[in-house]
mmCIF file of C-alpha atoms in Angstrom:
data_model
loop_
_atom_site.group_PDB
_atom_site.id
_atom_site.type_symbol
_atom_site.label_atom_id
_atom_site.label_comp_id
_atom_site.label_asym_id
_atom_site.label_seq_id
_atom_site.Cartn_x
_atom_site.Cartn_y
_atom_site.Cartn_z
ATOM 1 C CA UNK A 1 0.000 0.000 0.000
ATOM 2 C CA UNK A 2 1.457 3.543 -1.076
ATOM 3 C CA UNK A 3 1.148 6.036 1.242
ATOM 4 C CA UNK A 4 -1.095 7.795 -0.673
ATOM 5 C CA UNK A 5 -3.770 4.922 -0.495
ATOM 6 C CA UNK A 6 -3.095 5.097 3.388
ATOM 7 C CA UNK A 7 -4.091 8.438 3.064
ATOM 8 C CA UNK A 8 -7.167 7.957 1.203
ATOM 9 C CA UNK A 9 -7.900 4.968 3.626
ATOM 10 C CA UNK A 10 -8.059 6.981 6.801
ATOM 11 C CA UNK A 11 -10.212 9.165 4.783
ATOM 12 C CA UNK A 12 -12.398 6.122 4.037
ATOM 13 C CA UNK A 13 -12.650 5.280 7.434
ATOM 14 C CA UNK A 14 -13.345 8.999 8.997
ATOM 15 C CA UNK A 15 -16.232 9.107 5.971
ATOM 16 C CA UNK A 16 -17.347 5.809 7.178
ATOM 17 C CA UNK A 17 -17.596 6.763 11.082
ATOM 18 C CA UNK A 18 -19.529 10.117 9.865
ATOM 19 C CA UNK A 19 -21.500 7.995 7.869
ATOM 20 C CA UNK A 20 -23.021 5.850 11.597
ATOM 21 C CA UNK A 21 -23.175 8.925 13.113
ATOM 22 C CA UNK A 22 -24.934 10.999 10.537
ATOM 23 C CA UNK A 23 -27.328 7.469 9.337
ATOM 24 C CA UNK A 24 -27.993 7.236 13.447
ATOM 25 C CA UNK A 25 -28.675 10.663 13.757
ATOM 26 C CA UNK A 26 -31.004 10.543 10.060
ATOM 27 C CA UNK A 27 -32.821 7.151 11.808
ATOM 28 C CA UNK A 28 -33.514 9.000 14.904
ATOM 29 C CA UNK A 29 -35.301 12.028 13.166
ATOM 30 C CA UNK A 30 -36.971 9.848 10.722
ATOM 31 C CA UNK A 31 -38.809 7.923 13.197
ATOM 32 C CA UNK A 32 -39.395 11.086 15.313
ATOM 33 C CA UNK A 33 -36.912 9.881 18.334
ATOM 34 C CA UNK A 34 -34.915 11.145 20.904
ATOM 35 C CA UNK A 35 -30.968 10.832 20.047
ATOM 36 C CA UNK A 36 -30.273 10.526 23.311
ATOM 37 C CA UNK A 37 -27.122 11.966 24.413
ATOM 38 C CA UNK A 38 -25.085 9.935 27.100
ATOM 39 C CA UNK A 39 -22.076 12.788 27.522
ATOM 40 C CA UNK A 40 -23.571 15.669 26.655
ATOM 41 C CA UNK A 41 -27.184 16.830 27.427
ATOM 42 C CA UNK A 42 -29.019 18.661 25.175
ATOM 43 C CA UNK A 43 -29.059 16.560 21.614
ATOM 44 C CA UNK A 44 -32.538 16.978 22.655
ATOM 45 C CA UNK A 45 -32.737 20.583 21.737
ATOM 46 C CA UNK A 46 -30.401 20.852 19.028
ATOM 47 C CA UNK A 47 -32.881 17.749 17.211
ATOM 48 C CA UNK A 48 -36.213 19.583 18.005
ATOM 49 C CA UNK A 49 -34.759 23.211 16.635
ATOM 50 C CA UNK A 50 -36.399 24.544 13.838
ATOM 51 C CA UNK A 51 -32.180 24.961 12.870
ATOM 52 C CA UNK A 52 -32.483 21.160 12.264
ATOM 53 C CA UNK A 53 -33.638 21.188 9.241
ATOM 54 C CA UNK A 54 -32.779 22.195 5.900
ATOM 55 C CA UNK A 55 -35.832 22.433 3.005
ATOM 56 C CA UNK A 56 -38.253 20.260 5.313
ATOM 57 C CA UNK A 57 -34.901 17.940 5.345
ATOM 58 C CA UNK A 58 -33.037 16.675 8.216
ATOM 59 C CA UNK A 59 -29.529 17.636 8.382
ATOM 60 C CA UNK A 60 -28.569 14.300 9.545
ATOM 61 C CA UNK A 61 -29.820 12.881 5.701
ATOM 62 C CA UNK A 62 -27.434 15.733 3.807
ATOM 63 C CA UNK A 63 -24.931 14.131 6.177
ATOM 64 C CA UNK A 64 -25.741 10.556 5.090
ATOM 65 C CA UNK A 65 -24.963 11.892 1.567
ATOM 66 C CA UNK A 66 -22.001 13.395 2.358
ATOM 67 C CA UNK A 67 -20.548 10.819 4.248
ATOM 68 C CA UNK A 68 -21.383 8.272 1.720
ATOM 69 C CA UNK A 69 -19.955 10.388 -1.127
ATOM 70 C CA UNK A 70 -16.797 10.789 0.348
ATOM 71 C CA UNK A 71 -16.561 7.103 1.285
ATOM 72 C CA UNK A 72 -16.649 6.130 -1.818
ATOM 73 C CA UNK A 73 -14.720 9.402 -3.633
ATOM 74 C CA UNK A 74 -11.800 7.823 -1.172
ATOM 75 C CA UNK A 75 -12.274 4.494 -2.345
ATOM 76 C CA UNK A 76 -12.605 5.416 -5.910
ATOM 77 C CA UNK A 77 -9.230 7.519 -5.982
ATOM 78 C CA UNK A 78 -7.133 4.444 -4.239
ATOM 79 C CA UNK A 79 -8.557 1.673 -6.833
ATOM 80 C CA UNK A 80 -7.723 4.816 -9.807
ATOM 81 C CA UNK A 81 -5.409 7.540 -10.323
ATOM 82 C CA UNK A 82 -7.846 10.125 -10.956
ATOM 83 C CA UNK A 83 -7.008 14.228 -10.625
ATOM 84 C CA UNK A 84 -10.701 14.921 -10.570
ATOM 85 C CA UNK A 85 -11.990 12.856 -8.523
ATOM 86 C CA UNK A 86 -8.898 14.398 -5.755
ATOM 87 C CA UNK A 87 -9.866 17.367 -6.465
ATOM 88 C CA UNK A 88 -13.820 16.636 -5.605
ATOM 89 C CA UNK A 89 -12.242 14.737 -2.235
ATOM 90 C CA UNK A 90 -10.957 18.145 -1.302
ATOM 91 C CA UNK A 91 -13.337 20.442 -2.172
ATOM 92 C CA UNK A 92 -16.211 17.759 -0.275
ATOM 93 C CA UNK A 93 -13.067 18.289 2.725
ATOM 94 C CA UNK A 94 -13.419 21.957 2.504
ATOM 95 C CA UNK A 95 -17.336 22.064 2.837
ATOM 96 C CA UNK A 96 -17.760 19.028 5.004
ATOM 97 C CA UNK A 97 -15.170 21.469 7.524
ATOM 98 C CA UNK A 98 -17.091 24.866 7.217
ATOM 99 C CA UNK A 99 -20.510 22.813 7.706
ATOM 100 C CA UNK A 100 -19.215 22.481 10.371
ATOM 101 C CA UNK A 101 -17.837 25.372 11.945
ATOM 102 C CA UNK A 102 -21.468 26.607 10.762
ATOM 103 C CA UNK A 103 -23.134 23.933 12.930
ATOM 104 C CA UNK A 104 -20.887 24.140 15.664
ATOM 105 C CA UNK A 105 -21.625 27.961 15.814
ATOM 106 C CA UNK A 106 -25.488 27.669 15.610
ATOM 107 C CA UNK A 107 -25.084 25.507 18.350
ATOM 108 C CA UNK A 108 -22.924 27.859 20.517
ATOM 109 C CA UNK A 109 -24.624 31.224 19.769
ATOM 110 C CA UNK A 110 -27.890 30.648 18.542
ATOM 111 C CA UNK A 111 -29.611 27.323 20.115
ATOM 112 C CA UNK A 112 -27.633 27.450 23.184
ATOM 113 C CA UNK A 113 -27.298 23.970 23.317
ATOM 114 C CA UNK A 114 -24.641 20.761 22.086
ATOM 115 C CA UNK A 115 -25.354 17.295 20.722
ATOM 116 C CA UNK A 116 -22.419 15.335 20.873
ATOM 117 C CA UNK A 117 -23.128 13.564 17.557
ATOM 118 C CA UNK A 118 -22.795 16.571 16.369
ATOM 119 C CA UNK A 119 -19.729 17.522 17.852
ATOM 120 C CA UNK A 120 -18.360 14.063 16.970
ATOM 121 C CA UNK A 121 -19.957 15.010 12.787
ATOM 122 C CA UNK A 122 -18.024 17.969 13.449
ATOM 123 C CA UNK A 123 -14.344 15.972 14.481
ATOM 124 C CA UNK A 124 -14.626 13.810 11.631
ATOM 125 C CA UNK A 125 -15.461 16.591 9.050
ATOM 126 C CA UNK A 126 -12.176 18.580 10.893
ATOM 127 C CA UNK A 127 -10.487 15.028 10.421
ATOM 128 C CA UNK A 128 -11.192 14.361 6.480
ATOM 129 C CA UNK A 129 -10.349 18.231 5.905
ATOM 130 C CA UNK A 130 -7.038 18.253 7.430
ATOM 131 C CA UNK A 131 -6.006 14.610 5.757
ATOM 132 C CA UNK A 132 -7.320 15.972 2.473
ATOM 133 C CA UNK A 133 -4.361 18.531 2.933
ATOM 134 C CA UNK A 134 -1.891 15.502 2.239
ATOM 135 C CA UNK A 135 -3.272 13.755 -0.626
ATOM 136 C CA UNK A 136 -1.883 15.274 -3.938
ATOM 137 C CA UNK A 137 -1.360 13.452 -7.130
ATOM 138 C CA UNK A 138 1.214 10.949 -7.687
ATOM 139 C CA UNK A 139 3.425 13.115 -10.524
ATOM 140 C CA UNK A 140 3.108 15.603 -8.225
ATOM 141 C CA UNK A 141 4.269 14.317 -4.884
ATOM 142 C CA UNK A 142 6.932 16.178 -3.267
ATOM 143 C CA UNK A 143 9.909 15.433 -0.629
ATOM 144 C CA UNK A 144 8.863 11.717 -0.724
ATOM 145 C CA UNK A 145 9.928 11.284 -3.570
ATOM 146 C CA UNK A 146 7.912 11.492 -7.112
ATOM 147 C CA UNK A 147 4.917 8.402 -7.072
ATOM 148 C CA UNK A 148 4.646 8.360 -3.759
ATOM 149 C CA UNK A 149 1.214 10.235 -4.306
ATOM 150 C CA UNK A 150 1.950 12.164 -0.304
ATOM 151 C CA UNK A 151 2.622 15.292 0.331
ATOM 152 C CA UNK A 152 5.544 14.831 2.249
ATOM 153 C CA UNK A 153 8.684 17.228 3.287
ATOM 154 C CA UNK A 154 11.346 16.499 5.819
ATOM 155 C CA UNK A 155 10.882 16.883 9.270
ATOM 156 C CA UNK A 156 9.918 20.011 10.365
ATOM 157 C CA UNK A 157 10.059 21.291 7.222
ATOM 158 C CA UNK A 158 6.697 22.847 5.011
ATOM 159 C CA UNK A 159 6.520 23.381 1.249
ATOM 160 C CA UNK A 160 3.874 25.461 1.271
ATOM 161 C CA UNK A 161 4.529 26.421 -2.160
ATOM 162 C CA UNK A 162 4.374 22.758 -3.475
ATOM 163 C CA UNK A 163 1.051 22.079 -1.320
ATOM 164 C CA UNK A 164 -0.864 24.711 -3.392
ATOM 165 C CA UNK A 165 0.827 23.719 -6.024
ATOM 166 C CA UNK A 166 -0.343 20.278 -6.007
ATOM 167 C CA UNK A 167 -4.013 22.159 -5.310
ATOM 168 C CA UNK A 168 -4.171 23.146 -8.848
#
């Protein structure tokens, strides 16, 4: 396995642990049911705000979709080498992350309340955003040498320049 697909495999896995968490969460409002917090107390709130839904929709079913899409974006880009589908791995990163901060804000300022399957939505989002940072294409890897498919400099050291680079 190239580090790139061990990359693209945590990736997989993060998408698939959002994907529980946003399907329980989807389950729960379908069927009109409490989510039930164990840490946290107030998933409650957050689920019966009028903030909880998007078009008449759930958020926890866009999640489902997202979740799922990235899943298998991830899984797509380690059976192929595809630039396109990398790029739509980091751009899904880049929303999934200010969804987020969006979420988590509402939360803090507006509902006055947390759900932690929310916050944990919220980690893994964070998570697939920041590991999206690393995956470039395989011509275009840097400091591990060229087809490793990693962004990867020496210790301590940042390329920032070949990072955005391999953006493009």
């Amino acid at each position: 396995m190239t580090r790139r697909n061990g990359v693209l495999g945590a990736i997989a896995l993060a998408a698939l642990i959002g994907l529980v968490d946003a399907g329980y969460l989807a389950w729960t409002a379908a069927f009109n049911i409490s989510p039930g917090c164990t840490f946290i107390h107030g998933c409650d709130i957050v689920a019966e705000s009028p903030l909880s839904h998007f078009l008449g929709i759930p958020w926890g079913f866009y999640g489902v979709v997202f979740y799922f899409t990235v899943l298998a974006l991830a899984s797509w880009s380690m059976a192929a080498e595809d630039r396109l589908v990398v790029m739509l791995i980091r751009l899904a990163g880049v929303a999934g992350f200010v969804m987020s901060l969006y979420f988590t804000a509402l939360e803090i300022w507006v509902i006055h309340a947390w759900c932690e399957f929310c916050l944990l939505s919220a980690l893994v989002a964070t998570t697939i955003f920041i590991l999206t940072l690393f995956v470039v294409q395989s011509g275009h890897a840097q400091g591990g040498g060229h087809g490793t498919g990693l962004y990867a400099p020496g210790p301590g050291q940042y390329d920032l320049h070949a990072l955005l680079v391999s953006w493009a």
